[in-house]
mmCIF file of C-alpha atoms and ligand atoms in Angstrom:
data_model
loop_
_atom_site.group_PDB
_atom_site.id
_atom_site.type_symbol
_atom_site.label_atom_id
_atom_site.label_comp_id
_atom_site.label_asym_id
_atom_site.label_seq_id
_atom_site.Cartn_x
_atom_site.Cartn_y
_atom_site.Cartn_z
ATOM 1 C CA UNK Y 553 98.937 154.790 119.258
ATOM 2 C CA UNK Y 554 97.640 155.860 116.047
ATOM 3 C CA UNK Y 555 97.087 152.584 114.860
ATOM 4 C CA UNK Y 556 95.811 151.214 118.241
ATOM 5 C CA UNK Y 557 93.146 153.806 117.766
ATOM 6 C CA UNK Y 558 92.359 153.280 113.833
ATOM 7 C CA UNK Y 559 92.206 149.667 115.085
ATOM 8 C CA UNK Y 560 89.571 149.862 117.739
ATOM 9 C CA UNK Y 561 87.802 152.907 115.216
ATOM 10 C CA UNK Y 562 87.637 149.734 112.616
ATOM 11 C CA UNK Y 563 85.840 147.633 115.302
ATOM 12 C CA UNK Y 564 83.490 149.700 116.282
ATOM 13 C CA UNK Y 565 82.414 150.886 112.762
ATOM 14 C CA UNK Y 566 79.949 152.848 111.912
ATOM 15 C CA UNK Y 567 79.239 154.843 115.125
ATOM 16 C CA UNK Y 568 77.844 157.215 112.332
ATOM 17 C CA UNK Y 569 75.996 157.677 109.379
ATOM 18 C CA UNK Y 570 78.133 156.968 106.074
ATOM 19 C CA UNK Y 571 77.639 159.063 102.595
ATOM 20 C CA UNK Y 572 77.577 157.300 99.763
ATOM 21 C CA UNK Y 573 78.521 159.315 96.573
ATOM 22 C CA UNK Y 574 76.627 158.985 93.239
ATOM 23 C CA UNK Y 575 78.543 160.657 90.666
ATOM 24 C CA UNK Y 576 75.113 161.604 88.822
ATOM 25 C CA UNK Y 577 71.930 162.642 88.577
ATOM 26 C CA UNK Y 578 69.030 161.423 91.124
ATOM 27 C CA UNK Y 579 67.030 158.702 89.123
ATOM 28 C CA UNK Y 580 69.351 156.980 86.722
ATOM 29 C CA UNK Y 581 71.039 154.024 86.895
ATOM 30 C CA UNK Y 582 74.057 154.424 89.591
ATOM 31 C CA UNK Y 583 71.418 156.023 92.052
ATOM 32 C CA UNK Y 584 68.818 153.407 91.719
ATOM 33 C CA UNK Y 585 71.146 150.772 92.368
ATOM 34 C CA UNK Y 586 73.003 152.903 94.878
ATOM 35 C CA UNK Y 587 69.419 153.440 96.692
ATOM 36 C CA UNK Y 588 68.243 149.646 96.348
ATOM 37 C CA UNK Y 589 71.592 147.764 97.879
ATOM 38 C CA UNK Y 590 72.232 151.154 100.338
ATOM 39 C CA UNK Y 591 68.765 150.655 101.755
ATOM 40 C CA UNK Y 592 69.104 147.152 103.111
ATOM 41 C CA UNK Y 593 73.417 147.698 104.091
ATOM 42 C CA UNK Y 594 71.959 150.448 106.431
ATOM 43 C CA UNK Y 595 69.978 147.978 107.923
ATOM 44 C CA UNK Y 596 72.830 145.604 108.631
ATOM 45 C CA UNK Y 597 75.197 148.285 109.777
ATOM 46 C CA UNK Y 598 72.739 150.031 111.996
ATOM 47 C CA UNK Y 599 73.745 153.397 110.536
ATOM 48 C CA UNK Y 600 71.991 155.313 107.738
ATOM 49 C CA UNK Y 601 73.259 155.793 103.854
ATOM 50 C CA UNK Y 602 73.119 159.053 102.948
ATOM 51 C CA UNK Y 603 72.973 159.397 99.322
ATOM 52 C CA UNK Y 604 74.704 162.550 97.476
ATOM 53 C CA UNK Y 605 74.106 162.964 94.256
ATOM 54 C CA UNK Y 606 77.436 165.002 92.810
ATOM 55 C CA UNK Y 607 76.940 165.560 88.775
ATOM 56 C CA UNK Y 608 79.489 166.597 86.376
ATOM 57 C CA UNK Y 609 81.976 165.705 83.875
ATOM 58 C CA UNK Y 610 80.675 161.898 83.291
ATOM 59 C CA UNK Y 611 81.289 161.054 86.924
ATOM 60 C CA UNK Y 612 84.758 162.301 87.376
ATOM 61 C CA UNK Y 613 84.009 165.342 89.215
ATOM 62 C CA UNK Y 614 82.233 163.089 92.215
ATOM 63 C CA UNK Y 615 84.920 160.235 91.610
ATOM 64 C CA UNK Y 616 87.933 163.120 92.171
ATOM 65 C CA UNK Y 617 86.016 164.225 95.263
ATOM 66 C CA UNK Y 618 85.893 160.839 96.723
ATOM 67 C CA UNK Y 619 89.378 159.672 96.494
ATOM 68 C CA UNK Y 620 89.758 162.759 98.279
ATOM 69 C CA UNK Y 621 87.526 161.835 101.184
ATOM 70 C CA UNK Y 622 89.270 160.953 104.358
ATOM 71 C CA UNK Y 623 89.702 157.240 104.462
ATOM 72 C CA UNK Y 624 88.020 156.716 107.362
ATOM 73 C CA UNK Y 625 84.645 154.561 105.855
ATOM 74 C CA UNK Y 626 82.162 157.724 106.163
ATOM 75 C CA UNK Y 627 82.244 158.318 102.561
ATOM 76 C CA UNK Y 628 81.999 155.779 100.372
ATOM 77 C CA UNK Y 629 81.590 155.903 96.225
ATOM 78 C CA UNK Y 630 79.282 153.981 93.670
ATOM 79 C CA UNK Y 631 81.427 154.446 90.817
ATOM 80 C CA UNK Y 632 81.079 151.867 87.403
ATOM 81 C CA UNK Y 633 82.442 151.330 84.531
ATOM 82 C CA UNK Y 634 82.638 154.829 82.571
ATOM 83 C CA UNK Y 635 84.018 156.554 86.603
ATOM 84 C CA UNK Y 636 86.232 153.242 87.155
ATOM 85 C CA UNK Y 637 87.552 152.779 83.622
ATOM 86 C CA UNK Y 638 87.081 154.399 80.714
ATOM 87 C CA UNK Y 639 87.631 157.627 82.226
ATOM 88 C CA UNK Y 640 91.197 156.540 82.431
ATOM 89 C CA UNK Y 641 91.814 157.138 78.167
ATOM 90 C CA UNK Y 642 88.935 159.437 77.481
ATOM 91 C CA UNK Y 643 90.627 162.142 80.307
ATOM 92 C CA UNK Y 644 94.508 162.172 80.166
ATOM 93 C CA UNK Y 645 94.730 164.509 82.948
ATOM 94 C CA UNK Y 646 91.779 162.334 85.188
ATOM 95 C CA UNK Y 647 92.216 163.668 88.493
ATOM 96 C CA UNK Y 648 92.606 160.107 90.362
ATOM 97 C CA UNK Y 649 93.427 156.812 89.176
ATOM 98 C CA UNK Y 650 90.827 154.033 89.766
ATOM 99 C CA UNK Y 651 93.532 151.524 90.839
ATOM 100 C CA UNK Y 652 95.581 153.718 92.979
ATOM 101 C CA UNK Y 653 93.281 155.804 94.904
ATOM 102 C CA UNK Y 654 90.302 153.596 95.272
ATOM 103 C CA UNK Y 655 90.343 150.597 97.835
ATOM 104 C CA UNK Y 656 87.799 148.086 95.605
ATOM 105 C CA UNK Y 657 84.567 146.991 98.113
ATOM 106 C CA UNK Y 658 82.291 145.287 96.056
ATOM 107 C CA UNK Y 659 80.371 144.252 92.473
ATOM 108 C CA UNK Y 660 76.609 145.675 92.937
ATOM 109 C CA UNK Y 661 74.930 144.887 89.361
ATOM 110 C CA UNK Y 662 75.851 144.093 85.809
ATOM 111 C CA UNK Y 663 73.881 146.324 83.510
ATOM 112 C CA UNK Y 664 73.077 145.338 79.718
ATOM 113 C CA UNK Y 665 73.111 147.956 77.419
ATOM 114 C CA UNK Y 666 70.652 149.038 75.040
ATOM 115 C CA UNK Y 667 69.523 151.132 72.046
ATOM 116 C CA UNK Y 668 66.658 153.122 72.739
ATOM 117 C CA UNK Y 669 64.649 155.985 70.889
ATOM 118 C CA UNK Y 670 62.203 158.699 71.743
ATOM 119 C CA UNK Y 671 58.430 156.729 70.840
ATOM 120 C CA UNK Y 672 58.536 158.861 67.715
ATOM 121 C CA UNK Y 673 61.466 158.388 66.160
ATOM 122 C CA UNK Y 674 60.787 156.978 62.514
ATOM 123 C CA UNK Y 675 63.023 153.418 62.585
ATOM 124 C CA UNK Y 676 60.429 150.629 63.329
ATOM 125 C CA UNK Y 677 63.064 148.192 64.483
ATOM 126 C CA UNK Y 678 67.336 147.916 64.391
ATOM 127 C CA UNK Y 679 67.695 147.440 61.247
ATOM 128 C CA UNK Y 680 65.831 150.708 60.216
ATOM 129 C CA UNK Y 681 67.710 152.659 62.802
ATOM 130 C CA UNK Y 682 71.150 151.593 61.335
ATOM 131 C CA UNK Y 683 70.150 153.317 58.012
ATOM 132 C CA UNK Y 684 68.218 155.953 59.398
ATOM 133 C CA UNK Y 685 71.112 157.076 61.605
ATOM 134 C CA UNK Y 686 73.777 156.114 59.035
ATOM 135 C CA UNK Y 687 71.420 158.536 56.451
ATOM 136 C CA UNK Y 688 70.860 161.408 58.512
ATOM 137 C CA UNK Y 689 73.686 161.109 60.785
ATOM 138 C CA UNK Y 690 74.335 165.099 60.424
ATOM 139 C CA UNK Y 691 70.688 165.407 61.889
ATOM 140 C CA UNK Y 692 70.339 162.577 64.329
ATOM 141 C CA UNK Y 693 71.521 163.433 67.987
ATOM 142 C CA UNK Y 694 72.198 160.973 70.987
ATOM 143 C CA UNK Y 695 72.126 161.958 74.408
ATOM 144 C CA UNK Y 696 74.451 160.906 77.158
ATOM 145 C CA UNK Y 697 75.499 161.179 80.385
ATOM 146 C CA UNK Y 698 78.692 163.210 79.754
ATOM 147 C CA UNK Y 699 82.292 161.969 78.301
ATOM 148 C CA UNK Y 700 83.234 158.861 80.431
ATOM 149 C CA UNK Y 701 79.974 157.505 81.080
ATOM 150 C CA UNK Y 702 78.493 154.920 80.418
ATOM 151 C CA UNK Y 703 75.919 155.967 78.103
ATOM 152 C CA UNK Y 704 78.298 158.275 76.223
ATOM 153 C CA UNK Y 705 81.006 155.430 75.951
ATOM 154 C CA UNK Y 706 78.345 152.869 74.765
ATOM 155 C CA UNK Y 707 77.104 154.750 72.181
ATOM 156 C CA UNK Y 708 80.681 155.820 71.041
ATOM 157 C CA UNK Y 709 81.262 152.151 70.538
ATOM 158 C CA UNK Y 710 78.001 152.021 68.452
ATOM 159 C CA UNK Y 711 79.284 155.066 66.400
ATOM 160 C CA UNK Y 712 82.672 153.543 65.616
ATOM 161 C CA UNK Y 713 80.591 150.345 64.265
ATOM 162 C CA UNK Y 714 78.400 152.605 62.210
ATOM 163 C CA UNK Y 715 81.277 154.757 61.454
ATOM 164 C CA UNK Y 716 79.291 158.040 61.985
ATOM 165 C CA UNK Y 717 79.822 160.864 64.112
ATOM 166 C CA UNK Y 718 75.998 162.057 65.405
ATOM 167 C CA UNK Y 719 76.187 165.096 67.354
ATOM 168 C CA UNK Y 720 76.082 164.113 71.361
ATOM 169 C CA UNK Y 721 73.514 165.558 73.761
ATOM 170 C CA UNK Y 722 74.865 165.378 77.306
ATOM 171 C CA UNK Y 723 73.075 165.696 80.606
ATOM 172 C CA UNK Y 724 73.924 165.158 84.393
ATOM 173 C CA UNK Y 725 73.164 161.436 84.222
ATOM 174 C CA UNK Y 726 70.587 159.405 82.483
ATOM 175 C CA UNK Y 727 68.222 160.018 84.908
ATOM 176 C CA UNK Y 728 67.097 163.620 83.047
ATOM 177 C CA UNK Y 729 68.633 162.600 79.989
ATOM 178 C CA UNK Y 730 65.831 159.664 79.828
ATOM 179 C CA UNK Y 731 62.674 162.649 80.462
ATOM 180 C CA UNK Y 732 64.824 164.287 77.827
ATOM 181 C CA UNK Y 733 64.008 161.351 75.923
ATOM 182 C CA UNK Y 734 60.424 160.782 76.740
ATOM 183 C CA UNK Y 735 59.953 164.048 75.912
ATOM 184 C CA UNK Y 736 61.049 163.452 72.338
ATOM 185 C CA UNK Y 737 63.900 166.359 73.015
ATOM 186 C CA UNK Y 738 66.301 163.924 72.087
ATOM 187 C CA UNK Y 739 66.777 161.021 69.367
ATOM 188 C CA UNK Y 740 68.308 158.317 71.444
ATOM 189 C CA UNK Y 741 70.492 157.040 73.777
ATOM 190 C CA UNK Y 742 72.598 153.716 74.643
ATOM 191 C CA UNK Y 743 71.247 153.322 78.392
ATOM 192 C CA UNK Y 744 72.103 150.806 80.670
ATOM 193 C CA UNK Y 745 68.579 148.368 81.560
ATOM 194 C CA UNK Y 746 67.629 149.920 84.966
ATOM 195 C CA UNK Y 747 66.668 153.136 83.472
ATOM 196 C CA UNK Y 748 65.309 152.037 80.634
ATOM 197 C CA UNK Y 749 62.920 148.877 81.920
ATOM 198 C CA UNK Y 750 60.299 151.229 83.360
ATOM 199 C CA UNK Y 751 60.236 153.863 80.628
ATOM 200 C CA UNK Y 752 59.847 150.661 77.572
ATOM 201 C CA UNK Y 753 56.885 148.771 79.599
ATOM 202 C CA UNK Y 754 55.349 152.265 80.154
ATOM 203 C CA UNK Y 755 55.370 152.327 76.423
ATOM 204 C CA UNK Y 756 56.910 156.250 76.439
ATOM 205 C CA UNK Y 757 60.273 154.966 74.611
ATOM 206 C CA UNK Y 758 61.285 152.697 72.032
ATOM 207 C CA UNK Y 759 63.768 150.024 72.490
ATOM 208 C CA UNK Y 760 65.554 148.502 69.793
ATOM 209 C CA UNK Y 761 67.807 145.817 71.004
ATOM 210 C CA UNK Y 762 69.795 144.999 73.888
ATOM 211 C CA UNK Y 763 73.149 144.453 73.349
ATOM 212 C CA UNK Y 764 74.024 141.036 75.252
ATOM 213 C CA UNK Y 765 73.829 137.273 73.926
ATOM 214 C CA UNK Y 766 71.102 136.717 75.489
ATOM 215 C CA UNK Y 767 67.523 138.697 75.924
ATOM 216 C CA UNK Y 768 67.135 139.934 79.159
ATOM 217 C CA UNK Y 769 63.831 138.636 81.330
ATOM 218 C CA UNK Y 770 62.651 141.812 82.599
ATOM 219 C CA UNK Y 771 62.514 142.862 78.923
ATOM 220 C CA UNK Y 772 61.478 139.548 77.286
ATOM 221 C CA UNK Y 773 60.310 141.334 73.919
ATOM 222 C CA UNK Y 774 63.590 143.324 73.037
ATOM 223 C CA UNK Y 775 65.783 141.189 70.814
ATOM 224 C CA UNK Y 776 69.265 140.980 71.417
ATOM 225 C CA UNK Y 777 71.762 142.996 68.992
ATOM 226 C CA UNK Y 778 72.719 139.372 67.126
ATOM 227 C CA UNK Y 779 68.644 138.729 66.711
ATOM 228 C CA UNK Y 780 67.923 142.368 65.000
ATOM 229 C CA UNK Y 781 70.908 142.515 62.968
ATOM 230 C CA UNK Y 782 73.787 144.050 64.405
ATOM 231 C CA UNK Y 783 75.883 141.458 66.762
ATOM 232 C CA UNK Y 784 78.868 143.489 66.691
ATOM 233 C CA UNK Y 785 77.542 145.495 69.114
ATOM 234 C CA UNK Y 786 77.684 144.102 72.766
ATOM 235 C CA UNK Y 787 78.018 146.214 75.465
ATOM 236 C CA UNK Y 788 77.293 145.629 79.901
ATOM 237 C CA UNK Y 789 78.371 147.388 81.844
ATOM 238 C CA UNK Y 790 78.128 147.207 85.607
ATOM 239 C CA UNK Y 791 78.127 149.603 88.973
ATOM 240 C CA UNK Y 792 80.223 149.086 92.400
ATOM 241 C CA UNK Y 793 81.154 150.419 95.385
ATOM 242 C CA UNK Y 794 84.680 151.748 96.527
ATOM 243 C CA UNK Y 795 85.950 153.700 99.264
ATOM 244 C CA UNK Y 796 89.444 156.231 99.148
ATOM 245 C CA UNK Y 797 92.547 154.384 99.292
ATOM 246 C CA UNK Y 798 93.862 153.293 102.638
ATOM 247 C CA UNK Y 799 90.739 152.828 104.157
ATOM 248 C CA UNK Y 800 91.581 149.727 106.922
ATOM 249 C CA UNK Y 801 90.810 146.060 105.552
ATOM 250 C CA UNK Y 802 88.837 146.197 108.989
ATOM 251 C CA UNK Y 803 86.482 148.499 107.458
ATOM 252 C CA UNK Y 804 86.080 147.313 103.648
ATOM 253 C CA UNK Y 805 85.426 143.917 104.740
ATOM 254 C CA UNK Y 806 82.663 145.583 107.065
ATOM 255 C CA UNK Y 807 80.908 147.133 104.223
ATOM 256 C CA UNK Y 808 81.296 144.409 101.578
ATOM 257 C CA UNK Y 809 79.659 141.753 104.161
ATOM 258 C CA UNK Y 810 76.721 144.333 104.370
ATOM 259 C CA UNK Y 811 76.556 144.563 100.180
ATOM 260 C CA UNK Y 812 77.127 140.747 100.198
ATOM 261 C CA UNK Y 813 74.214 140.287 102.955
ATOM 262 C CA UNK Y 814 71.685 143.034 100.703
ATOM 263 C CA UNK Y 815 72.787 140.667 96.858
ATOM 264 C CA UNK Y 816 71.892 138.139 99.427
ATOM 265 C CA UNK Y 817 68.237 139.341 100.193
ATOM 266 C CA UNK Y 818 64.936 139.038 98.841
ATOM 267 C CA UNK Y 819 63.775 141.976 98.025
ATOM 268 C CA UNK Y 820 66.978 144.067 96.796
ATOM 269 C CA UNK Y 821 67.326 141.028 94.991
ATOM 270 C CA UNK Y 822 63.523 140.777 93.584
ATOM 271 C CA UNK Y 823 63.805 144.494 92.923
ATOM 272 C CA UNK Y 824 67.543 144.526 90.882
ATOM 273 C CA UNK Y 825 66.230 141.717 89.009
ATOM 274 C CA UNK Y 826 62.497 143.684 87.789
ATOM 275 C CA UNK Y 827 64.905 146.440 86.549
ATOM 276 C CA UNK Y 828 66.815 144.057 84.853
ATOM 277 C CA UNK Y 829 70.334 143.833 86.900
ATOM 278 C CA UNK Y 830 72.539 141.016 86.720
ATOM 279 C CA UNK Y 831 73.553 139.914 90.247
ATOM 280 C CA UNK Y 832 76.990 139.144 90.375
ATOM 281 C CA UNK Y 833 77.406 135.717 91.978
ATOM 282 C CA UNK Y 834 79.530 134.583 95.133
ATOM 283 C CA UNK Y 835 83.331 134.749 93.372
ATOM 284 C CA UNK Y 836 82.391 138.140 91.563
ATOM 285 C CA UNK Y 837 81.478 139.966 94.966
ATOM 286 C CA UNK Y 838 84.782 140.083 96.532
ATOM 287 C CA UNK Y 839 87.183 143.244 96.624
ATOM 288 C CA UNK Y 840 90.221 141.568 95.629
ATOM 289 C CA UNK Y 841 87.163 140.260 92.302
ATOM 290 C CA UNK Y 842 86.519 144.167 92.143
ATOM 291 C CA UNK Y 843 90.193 144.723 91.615
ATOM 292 C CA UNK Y 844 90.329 142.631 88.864
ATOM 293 C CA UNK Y 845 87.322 143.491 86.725
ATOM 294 C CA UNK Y 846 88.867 147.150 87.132
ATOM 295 C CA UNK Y 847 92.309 145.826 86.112
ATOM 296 C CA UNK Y 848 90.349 144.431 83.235
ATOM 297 C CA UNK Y 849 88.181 146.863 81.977
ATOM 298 C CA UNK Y 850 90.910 149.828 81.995
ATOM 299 C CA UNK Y 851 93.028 147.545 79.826
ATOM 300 C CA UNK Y 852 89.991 146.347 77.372
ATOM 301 C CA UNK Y 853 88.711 150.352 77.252
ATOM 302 C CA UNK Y 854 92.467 152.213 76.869
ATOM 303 C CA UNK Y 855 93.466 151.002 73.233
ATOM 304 C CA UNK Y 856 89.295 151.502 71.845
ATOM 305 C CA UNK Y 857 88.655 154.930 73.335
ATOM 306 C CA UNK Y 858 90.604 158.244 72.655
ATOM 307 C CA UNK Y 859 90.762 161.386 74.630
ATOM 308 C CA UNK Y 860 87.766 164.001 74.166
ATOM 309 C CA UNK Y 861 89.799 166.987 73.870
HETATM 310 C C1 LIG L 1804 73.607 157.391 85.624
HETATM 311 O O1 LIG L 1804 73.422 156.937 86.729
HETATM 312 O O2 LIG L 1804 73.093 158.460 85.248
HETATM 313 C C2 LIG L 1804 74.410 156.586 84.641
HETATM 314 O O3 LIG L 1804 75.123 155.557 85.230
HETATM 315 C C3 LIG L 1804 75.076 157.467 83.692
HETATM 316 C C4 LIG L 1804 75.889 156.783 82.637
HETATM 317 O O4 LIG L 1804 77.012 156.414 82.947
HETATM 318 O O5 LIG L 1804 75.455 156.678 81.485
#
């Protein structure tokens, strides 16, 4: 009987509005995508996306909460690469394992990294930055979104190529962590492109490179890492959605048809591509693809990145 009824539940999903989790702050990265592919998916599933915005410990707070969420398809997580990977060295006691208690929906965005300053901060370009920072790396601070995020892990990886150790500034997401920056409160930050493509045409930050192989069209004038000097550092990362583990096939095949159908669209489309998002194509969207770029990125993060504590 019990599975009659999760059966017909599956069918007739949603009867009522779903929360989707963002494991940080309201205006950075995760919730802009979140908002932008969320806003057309309640369109196509008749029901509307409530977004939560649950801060704290790089993600992992929100992430522990929602593989803790009955399975049932009302609450639903937009978890990325720091949440769904690199959490998994940098917190030996994570409370949830990305593989095991996650059922894998689908791919939302690939977001290029870069290296960006408050508008003041003295380096003219990357190459000034690498020996300001490496000269006055007692001084110099870089803010973050916490230990497992992306920002935090990004710049880590920038440190280690450096070799210096600036002290770390970390906010609730990059989201206030960018006003910190625009403020000039902090020095810089390693911020994924949808923050940061606003903020750099605005003129209110600096950006020195973005670390892919190619430049990136919403930012045409930011050189890549390889074109200013540094190519060693390359760094995307890249935001999904996943719902608790043992959620019915029924259901996840629901929701990634809806994320499919918003990639799919126009606008969300139009809109992830201004903020310079990389829309995954049709082999990448898949949950068993999801699955595998997790698989992936644990095992490409867990021999470069120790635990904080
Ligand atoms: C955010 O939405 O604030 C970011 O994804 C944080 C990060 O991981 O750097």
């Amino acid at each position: 009987l019990g599975a009659f009824i999760a059966t017909a539940e599956a069918q007739t999903y949603p009867t009522r509005s779903i929360t989707m989790i963002v494991p940080f702050a309201a205006g950075g990265p995760t919730d802009v995508i979140s908002r932008i592919v969320t806003g057309h998916m309640a369109q196509t599933l008749g029901q509307s996306i409530i977004i939560e915005n649950v801060v704290g410990a790089g993600g992992t707070t929100a992430t522990a909460r929602a593989a803790r969420a009955a399975n049932d398809g009302y609450t639903l997580i937009t978890g990325h690469m720091g949440t769904h990977a690199a959490s998994v060295p940098l917190y030996p006691k994570l409370a949830y394992h990305p593989e095991k208690d996650f059922e894998p929906i689908a791919l939302l965005a690939g977001t290029p990294i870069l290296i960006l300053a408050r508008k003041d901060f003295p380096p003219k370009d990357l190459k000034e930055f690498v020996t300001y920072v490496k000269a006055n790396a007692e001084k110099v601070n870089a803010a973050h979104a916490g230990v497992g995020s992306v920002s935090h892990v990004s710049c880590e990886l920038l440190h280690s190529i450096l070799n210096i150790k600036p002290v770390g500034v970390p906010f609730n997401g990059t989201g206030p962590a960018m006003n910190a920056l625009v403020a000039g409160q902090v020095d810089y930050m390693c911020d994924q492109i949808v923050n940061a493509v606003p903020q750099i045409n605005a003129g209110t930050i600096k950006a020195y490179a973005i670390a892919t192989a190619e430049r990136n069209p919403s930012l045409p004038n930011v050189p890549t890492t390889a074109e200013a000097g540094l190519p060693a550092f390359q760094a995307q990362a890249w935001n999904a959605m996943f719902a608790p583990k043992g959620t019915s096939p029924a259901i996840v095949a629901t929701v990634n048809a809806a994320a499919v159908k918003a990639l799919d669209d126009e606008t969300v489309k139009k809109r992830l591509l201004e903020l310079g998002s990389v829309i995954p194509g049709p082999k990448d969207r898949t949950p068993e693809a999801l699955a595998t770029l997790v698989k992936n990125e644990i095992a490409k993060w867990s021999p470069v990145l120790k635990p904080a504590n």
